[in-house]
Amino acid sequence: MIRLSKQTDYGILLLTLFVESGAEPTLTARALADGAGIPLPTVSKVLKLLQRDGLLVSQRGARGGYSLARAASEISVVDIVHALEGGVGLTECVWSPGECAHEVTCRVSANWQIINDAVVGALQQISLLDMTGPLPHELMPLTVGAFSAPPSS
């Protein structure tokens, strides 16, 4: 099963709360935890990772909290995945080139790279702002068999 971590799922949910809170809000970790129904320690961990990767900025003090580092329309889902997962790698050869024992003889590793790039491309198309509403049914249409060689006569 290919699945994003719960941490990434939480991260996207938390970031949408900034968008839904109006123009350039500063939100505390507690307000985000309460708004999302996620335990405060988990929220704090996710916020630190998002801040470390430059998606959030923090302010200290009585009016402190977190805010988006840039407009929600300029933050892509792949940016969030990179911040919380370290990147997108569907297979070992894509994630850690040179680590797979079968890489030298593998006939499908180049195809996995193409597939991985398509997934990254689809995630790049979707902004944080997009995640606050319904998405179109097709983002990047792919045709099954579109890359197959024509049948031999």
Short mmCIF file of C-alpha atoms in Angstrom, two decimals:
data_model
loop_
_atom_site.label_atom_id
_atom_site.label_comp_id
_atom_site.label_asym_id
_atom_site.label_seq_id
_atom_site.Cartn_x
_atom_site.Cartn_y
_atom_site.Cartn_z
CA MET A 1 0.00 0.00 0.00
CA ILE A 2 1.30 3.43 -0.91
CA ARG A 3 0.31 5.84 1.81
CA LEU A 4 1.41 9.16 3.26
CA SER A 5 2.15 9.15 6.97
CA LYS A 6 -0.37 10.31 9.53
CA GLN A 7 2.07 13.14 10.30
CA THR A 8 1.74 14.43 6.72
CA ASP A 9 -2.03 14.05 6.82
CA TYR A 10 -2.07 16.07 10.05
CA GLY A 11 0.29 18.66 8.57
CA ILE A 12 -1.98 19.33 5.62
CA LEU A 13 -5.02 19.51 7.90
CA LEU A 14 -3.25 21.97 10.23
CA LEU A 15 -2.11 24.16 7.35
CA THR A 16 -5.64 24.37 5.96
CA LEU A 17 -6.73 25.90 9.28
CA PHE A 18 -4.53 28.92 8.53
CA VAL A 19 -6.33 29.42 5.22
CA GLU A 20 -9.77 28.97 6.77
CA SER A 21 -8.93 31.46 9.57
CA GLY A 22 -8.76 34.42 7.19
CA ALA A 23 -6.16 36.91 6.05
CA GLU A 24 -2.67 36.21 7.42
CA PRO A 25 -3.65 34.75 10.78
CA THR A 26 -1.25 33.91 13.57
CA LEU A 27 -2.41 30.78 15.34
CA THR A 28 -1.07 29.12 18.46
CA ALA A 29 -0.25 25.45 18.66
CA ARG A 30 -3.09 25.07 21.19
CA ALA A 31 -5.62 26.74 18.86
CA LEU A 32 -4.51 24.49 16.01
CA ALA A 33 -4.69 21.38 18.21
CA ASP A 34 -8.20 22.32 19.34
CA GLY A 35 -9.31 23.20 15.81
CA ALA A 36 -8.04 19.97 14.32
CA GLY A 37 -8.77 17.65 17.24
CA ILE A 38 -5.14 16.48 17.30
CA PRO A 39 -3.13 16.14 20.54
CA LEU A 40 -0.96 19.19 21.31
CA PRO A 41 2.37 17.28 21.42
CA THR A 42 1.72 15.92 17.92
CA VAL A 43 0.73 19.36 16.64
CA SER A 44 3.87 20.91 18.15
CA LYS A 45 6.09 18.33 16.46
CA VAL A 46 4.45 18.86 13.06
CA LEU A 47 4.61 22.65 13.38
CA LYS A 48 8.33 22.52 14.16
CA LEU A 49 8.98 20.45 11.04
CA LEU A 50 6.92 22.81 8.89
CA GLN A 51 8.75 25.80 10.36
CA ARG A 52 12.15 24.16 9.85
CA ASP A 53 11.34 23.66 6.17
CA GLY A 54 10.22 27.27 5.72
CA LEU A 55 6.49 26.73 5.34
CA LEU A 56 5.64 28.42 8.65
CA VAL A 57 7.13 31.29 10.60
CA SER A 58 6.80 31.65 14.36
CA GLN A 59 6.49 34.69 16.58
CA ARG A 60 7.20 34.63 20.28
CA GLY A 61 5.42 36.64 22.92
CA ALA A 62 1.90 37.36 24.08
CA ARG A 63 0.61 37.60 20.51
CA GLY A 64 2.88 34.85 19.30
CA GLY A 65 2.10 31.78 17.32
CA TYR A 66 2.59 30.47 13.82
CA SER A 67 1.68 31.89 10.43
CA LEU A 68 2.18 30.81 6.83
CA ALA A 69 5.56 31.82 5.43
CA ARG A 70 4.00 32.55 2.03
CA ALA A 71 0.58 32.63 0.41
CA ALA A 72 -1.41 29.39 0.52
CA SER A 73 -1.58 29.45 -3.28
CA GLU A 74 2.24 29.30 -3.36
CA ILE A 75 2.58 26.25 -1.08
CA SER A 76 2.12 22.96 -2.94
CA VAL A 77 1.19 19.61 -1.47
CA VAL A 78 4.59 18.33 -2.58
CA ASP A 79 6.22 21.11 -0.49
CA ILE A 80 4.34 19.81 2.54
CA VAL A 81 5.22 16.19 1.78
CA HIS A 82 8.89 17.15 1.45
CA ALA A 83 8.78 18.95 4.80
CA LEU A 84 7.18 16.05 6.65
CA GLU A 85 8.26 12.92 4.74
CA GLY A 86 11.59 14.06 3.33
CA GLY A 87 10.38 13.62 -0.23
CA VAL A 88 8.42 11.30 -2.48
CA GLY A 89 9.94 7.93 -3.30
CA LEU A 90 7.67 5.12 -4.39
CA THR A 91 10.46 2.55 -4.56
CA GLU A 92 13.88 2.07 -3.00
CA CYS A 93 15.67 2.86 -6.26
CA VAL A 94 13.86 6.20 -6.53
CA TRP A 95 14.21 7.05 -2.84
CA SER A 96 17.82 5.94 -2.36
CA PRO A 97 19.64 5.39 -5.67
CA GLY A 98 22.42 2.88 -5.28
CA GLU A 99 20.88 1.20 -2.22
CA CYS A 100 18.90 -1.54 -3.98
CA ALA A 101 20.78 -4.80 -4.46
CA HIS A 102 18.96 -5.39 -7.76
CA GLU A 103 19.48 -1.93 -9.26
CA VAL A 104 22.19 -3.00 -11.72
CA THR A 105 20.07 -5.73 -13.29
CA CYS A 106 16.62 -4.20 -12.78
CA ARG A 107 14.67 -3.55 -15.97
CA VAL A 108 11.96 -1.41 -14.36
CA SER A 109 13.83 1.13 -12.23
CA ALA A 110 13.75 3.78 -14.99
CA ASN A 111 9.99 3.28 -15.27
CA TRP A 112 9.61 3.73 -11.52
CA GLN A 113 11.42 7.04 -11.83
CA ILE A 114 8.93 8.16 -14.51
CA ILE A 115 5.99 7.06 -12.35
CA ASN A 116 7.48 8.79 -9.30
CA ASP A 117 7.95 11.98 -11.32
CA ALA A 118 4.27 11.82 -12.38
CA VAL A 119 3.16 11.54 -8.74
CA VAL A 120 5.41 14.45 -7.75
CA GLY A 121 4.04 16.45 -10.70
CA ALA A 122 0.46 15.81 -9.63
CA LEU A 123 1.21 16.85 -6.03
CA GLN A 124 3.02 19.94 -7.32
CA GLN A 125 -0.15 21.04 -9.16
CA ILE A 126 -2.21 21.15 -5.96
CA SER A 127 -1.75 24.12 -3.64
CA LEU A 128 -2.62 24.43 0.01
CA LEU A 129 -5.38 26.80 -1.07
CA ASP A 130 -6.72 24.09 -3.42
CA MET A 131 -6.87 21.66 -0.48
CA THR A 132 -9.47 23.83 1.26
CA GLY A 133 -12.08 23.08 -1.41
CA PRO A 134 -13.06 20.35 -3.85
CA LEU A 135 -10.44 19.37 -6.42
CA PRO A 136 -11.19 18.64 -10.08
CA HIS A 137 -11.73 14.97 -10.82
CA GLU A 138 -8.69 14.86 -13.09
CA LEU A 139 -5.45 16.59 -12.28
CA MET A 140 -3.02 15.09 -14.75
CA PRO A 141 -4.80 12.59 -16.96
CA LEU A 142 -2.80 9.48 -17.77
CA THR A 143 -3.88 6.93 -20.32
CA VAL A 144 -3.23 3.32 -19.43
CA GLY A 145 -1.07 1.81 -22.12
CA ALA A 146 -0.16 5.19 -23.61
CA PHE A 147 3.51 4.29 -23.40
CA SER A 148 3.18 0.76 -24.75
CA ALA A 149 4.90 -0.17 -27.94
CA PRO A 150 2.53 -0.66 -30.89
CA PRO A 151 1.66 -4.29 -31.58
CA SER A 152 3.95 -5.97 -34.06
CA SER A 153 2.42 -7.03 -37.38
#
